Coordinates of C-alpha atoms and ligand atoms in Angstrom, one line a residue:
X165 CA 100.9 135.7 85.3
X166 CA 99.5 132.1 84.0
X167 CA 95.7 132.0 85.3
X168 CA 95.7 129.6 87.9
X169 CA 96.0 125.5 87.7
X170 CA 92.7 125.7 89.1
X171 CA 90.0 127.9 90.2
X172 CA 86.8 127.6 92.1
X173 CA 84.1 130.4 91.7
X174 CA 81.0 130.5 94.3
X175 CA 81.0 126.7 94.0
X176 CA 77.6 125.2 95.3
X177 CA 76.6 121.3 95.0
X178 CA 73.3 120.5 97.0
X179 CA 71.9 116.7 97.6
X180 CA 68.2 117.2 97.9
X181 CA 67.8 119.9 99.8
X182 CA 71.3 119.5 101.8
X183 CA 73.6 122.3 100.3
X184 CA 76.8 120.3 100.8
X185 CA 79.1 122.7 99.0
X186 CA 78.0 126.1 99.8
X187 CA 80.1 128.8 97.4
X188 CA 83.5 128.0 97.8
X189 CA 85.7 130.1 96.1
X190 CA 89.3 128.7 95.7
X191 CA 92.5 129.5 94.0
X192 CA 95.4 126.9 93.5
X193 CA 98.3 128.1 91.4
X194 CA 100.3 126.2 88.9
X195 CA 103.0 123.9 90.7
X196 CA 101.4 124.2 93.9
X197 CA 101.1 121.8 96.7
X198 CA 97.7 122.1 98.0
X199 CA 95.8 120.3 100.6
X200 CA 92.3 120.1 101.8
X201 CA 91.2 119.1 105.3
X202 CA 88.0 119.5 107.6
X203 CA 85.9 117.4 109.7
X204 CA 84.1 114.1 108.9
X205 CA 81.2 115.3 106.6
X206 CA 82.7 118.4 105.8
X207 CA 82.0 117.9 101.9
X208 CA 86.5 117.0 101.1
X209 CA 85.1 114.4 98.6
X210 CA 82.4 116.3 97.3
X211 CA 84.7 119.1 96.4
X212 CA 87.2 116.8 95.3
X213 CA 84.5 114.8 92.8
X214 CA 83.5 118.2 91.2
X215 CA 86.8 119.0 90.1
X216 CA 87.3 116.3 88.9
X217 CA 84.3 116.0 87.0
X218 CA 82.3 113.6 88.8
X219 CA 79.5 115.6 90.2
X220 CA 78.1 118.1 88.4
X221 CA 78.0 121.8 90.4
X222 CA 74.6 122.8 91.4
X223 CA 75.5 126.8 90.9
X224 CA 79.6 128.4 90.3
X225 CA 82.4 127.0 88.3
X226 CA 85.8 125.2 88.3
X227 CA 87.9 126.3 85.8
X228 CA 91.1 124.4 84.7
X229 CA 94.1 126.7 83.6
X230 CA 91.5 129.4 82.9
X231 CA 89.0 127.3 80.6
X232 CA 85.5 126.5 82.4
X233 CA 85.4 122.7 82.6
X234 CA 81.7 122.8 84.9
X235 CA 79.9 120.0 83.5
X236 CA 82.6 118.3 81.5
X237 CA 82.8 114.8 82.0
X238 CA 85.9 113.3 84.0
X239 CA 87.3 111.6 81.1
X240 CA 87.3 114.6 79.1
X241 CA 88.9 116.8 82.0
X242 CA 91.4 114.2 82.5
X243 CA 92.3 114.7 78.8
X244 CA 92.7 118.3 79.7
X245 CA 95.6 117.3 81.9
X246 CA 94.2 116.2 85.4
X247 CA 94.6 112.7 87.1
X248 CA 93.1 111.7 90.4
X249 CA 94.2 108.6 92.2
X250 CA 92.2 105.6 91.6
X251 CA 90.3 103.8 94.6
X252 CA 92.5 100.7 95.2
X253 CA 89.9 98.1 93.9
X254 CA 91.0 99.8 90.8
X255 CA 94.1 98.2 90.7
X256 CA 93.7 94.7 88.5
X257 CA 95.2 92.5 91.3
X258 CA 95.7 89.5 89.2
X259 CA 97.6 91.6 86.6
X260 CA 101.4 92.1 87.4
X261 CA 102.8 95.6 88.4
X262 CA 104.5 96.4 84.9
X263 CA 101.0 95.7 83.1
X264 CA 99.0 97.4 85.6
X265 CA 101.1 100.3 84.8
X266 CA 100.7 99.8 81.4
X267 CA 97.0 99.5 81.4
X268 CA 97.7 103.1 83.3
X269 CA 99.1 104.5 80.6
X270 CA 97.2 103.5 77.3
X271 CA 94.0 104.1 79.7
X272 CA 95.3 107.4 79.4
X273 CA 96.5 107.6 76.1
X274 CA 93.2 106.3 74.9
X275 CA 95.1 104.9 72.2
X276 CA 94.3 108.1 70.5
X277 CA 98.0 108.7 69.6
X278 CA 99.4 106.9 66.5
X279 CA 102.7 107.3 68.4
X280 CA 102.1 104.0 70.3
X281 CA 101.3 102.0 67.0
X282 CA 104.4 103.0 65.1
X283 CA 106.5 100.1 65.3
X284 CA 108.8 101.3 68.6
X285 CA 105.5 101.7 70.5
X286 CA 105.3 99.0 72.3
X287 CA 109.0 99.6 73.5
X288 CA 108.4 103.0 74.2
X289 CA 105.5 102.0 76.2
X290 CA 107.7 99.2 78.1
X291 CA 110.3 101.8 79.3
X292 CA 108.1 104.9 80.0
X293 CA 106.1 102.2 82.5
X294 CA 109.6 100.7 83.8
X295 CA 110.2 104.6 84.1
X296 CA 107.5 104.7 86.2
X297 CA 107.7 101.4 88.1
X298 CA 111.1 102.7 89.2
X299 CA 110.1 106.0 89.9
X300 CA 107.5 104.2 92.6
X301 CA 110.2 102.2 94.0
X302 CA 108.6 99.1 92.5
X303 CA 111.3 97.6 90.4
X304 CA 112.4 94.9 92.4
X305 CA 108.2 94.0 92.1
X306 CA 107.9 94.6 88.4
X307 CA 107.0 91.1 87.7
X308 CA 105.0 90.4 90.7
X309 CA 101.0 90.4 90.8
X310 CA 99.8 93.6 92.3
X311 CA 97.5 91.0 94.7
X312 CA 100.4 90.0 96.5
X313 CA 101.6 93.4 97.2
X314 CA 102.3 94.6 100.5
X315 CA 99.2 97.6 101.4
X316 CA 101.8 100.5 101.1
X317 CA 103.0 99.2 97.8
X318 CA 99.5 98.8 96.7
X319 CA 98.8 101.8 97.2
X320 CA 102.1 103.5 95.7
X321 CA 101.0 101.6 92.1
X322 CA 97.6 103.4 92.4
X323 CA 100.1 106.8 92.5
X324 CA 102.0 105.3 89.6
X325 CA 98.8 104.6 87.6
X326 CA 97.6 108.3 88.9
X327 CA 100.5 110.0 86.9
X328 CA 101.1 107.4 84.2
X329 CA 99.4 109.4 82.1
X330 CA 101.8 112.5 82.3
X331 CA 98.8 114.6 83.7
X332 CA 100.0 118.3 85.5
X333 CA 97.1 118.4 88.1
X334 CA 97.5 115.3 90.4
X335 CA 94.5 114.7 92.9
X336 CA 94.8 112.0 95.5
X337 CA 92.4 110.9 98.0
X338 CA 93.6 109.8 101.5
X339 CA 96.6 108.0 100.2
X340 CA 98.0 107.7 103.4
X341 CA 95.1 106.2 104.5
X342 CA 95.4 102.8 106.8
X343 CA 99.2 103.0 106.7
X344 CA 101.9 102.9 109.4
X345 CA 104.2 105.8 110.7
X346 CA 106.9 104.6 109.0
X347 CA 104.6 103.5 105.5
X348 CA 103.2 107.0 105.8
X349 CA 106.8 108.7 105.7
X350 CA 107.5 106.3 102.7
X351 CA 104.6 107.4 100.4
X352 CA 105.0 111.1 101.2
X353 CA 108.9 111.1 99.9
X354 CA 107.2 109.3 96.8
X355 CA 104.0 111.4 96.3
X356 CA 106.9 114.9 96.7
X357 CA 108.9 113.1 94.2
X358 CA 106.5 112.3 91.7
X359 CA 104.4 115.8 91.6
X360 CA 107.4 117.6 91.5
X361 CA 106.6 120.8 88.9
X362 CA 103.4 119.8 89.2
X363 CA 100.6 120.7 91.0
X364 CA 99.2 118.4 93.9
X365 CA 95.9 118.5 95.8
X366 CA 95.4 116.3 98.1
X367 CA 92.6 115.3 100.9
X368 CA 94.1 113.1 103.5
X369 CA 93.1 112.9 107.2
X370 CA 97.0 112.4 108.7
X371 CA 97.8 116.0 109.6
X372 CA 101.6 115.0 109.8
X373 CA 101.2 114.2 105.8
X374 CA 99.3 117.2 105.4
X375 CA 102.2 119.7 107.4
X376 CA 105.0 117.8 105.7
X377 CA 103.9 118.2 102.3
X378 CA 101.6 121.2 101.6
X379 CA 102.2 124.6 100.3
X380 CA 99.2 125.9 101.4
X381 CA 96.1 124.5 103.0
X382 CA 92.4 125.0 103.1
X383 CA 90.0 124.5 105.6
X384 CA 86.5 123.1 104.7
X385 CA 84.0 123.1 107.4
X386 CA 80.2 122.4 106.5
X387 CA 81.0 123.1 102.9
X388 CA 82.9 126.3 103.5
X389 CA 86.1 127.5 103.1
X390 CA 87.3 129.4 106.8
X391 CA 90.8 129.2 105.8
X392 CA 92.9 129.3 103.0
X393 CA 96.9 129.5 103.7
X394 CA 100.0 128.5 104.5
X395 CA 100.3 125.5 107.1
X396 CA 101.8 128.2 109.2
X397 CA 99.4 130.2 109.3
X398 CA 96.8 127.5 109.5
X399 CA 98.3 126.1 112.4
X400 CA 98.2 129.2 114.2
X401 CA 94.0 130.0 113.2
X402 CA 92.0 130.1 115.9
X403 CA 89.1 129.7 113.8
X404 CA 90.3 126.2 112.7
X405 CA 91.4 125.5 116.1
X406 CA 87.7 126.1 117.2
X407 CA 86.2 123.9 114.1
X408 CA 88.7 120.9 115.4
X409 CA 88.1 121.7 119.0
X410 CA 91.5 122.1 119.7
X411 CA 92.2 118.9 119.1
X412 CA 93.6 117.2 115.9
X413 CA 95.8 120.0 115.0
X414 CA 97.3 119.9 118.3
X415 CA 98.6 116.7 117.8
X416 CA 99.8 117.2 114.5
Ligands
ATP25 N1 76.0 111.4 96.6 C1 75.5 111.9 97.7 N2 74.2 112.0 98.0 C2 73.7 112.6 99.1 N3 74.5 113.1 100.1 C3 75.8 113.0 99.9 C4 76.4 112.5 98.7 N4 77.8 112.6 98.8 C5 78.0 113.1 100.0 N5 76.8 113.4 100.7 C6 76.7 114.1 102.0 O1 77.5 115.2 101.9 C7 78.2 115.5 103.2 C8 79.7 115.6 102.9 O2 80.2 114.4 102.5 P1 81.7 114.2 102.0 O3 81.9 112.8 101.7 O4 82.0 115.2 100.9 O5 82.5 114.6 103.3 P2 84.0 114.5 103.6 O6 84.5 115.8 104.1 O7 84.7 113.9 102.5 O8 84.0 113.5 104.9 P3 85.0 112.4 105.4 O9 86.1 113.1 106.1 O10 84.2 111.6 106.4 O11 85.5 111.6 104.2 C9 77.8 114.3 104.0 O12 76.8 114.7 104.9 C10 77.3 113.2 103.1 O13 76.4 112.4 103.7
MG26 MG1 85.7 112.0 102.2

């Protein structure tokens, strides 16, 4: 078997003297869907950020298909094949959706392959972002400044951008966040569409998103993991039932 997409190993990140992330150990195979949820505080970001690179763990490891990546910076672990959505003031809004998209992908590209200066470059680079634009469901927008966007379709670019750059770990951050029922069931076809073969983890509040779209799910509270399973199974806890109250998964 393929070592997994990735792997956290007694994982500890401490503030001060807070100890926010408090040895999580965490497995999240290749092609998986996987979701992370807990309570407000819980430390979702803070996990999320030292995957990705951003914090620095205070003790433990993350390693990315096998290959420690602990203090690497995010850039160069999202060369190593890992994108996480962008915070929506990172989408230019007085730049059109196609070049948005384009800035997406020779941001990732870094213009570090000569591929996109041979003379069908710039072509290549026109269709693999229409490829994109229409893989958001943002062709009939292509020309239209990502300003005047509707929310939801604001938010789908910052997906496009997200896996412009062909990355296989996709990480997205409440990207359901401040959206309708019906926005909500929108993004989720797109987000299943677009990580297909890949693998997806994801921290979003909705617990409908989370049901819908996860293969497995784990449960952070005060920095530790008290379940890691199916959303079967998670549904059925007891010990996550207690850490909601009884409430929020009840209503799912
Ligand atoms: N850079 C930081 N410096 C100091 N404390 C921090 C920092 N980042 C997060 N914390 C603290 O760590 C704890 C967990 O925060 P975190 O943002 O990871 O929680 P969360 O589970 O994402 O919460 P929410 O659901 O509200 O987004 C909080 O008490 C927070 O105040
Ligand atoms: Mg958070």
């Amino acid at each position: 078997m393929s070592a997994p997409a990735i792997e956290l190993r007694n994982l500890e990140k401490s503030f001060g003297l807070a100890k926010i992330i408090q040895g999580v150990n965490l497995s999240i195979e290749k092609g998986e869907r996987h979701a992370i949820i807990g309570p407000n505080g819980a430390g979702k970001s803070t996990l999320f950020n030292l995957i990705t690179g951003k914090y620095t763990p205070t003790a433990g490891q993350v390693l990315m298909h096998g290959e420690d990546v602990s203090g690497m910076k995010p850039f160069q672990i999202n060369r190593k094949g890992l994108s996480r959505s962008f915070q929506i003031t990172n989408i230019f809004h007085n730049m059109t959706v196609f070049e948005n998209v384009r800035c997406g992908l020779l941001w990732s590209m870094g213009y570090k392959y000569s591929f996109w200066h041979m003379i069908n470059g710039q072509k290549a680079l026109t269709e693999k972002a229409d490829e994109i634009i229409e893989q958001i469901n943002l062709t009939s927008r292509r020309n239209m400044v990502a300003g005047a966007l509707a929310y939801a379709e604001q938010r789908a670019l910052e997906i496009g951008i997200t896996i412009a750059g062909g990355a296989d770990i996709i990480m997205l951050d409440e990207p359901c966040a401040g959206m309708s029922h019906s926005e909500t069931e929108l993004i989720v076809d797109l987000i299943r569409k677009v990580t297909e073969g890949k693998t997806l983890i994801i921290v979003e509040h909705d617990m409908g998103v989370i049901f819908d779209l996860a293969d497995k799910i784990s449960v952070l509270v005060y920095g530790e993991i008290i379940e890691s399973d199916t959303p079967e199974a998670v549904r059925a806890s007891v010990a996550v039932k207690e850490a909601y109250l009884g409430t929020t998964l009840e209503d799912a």
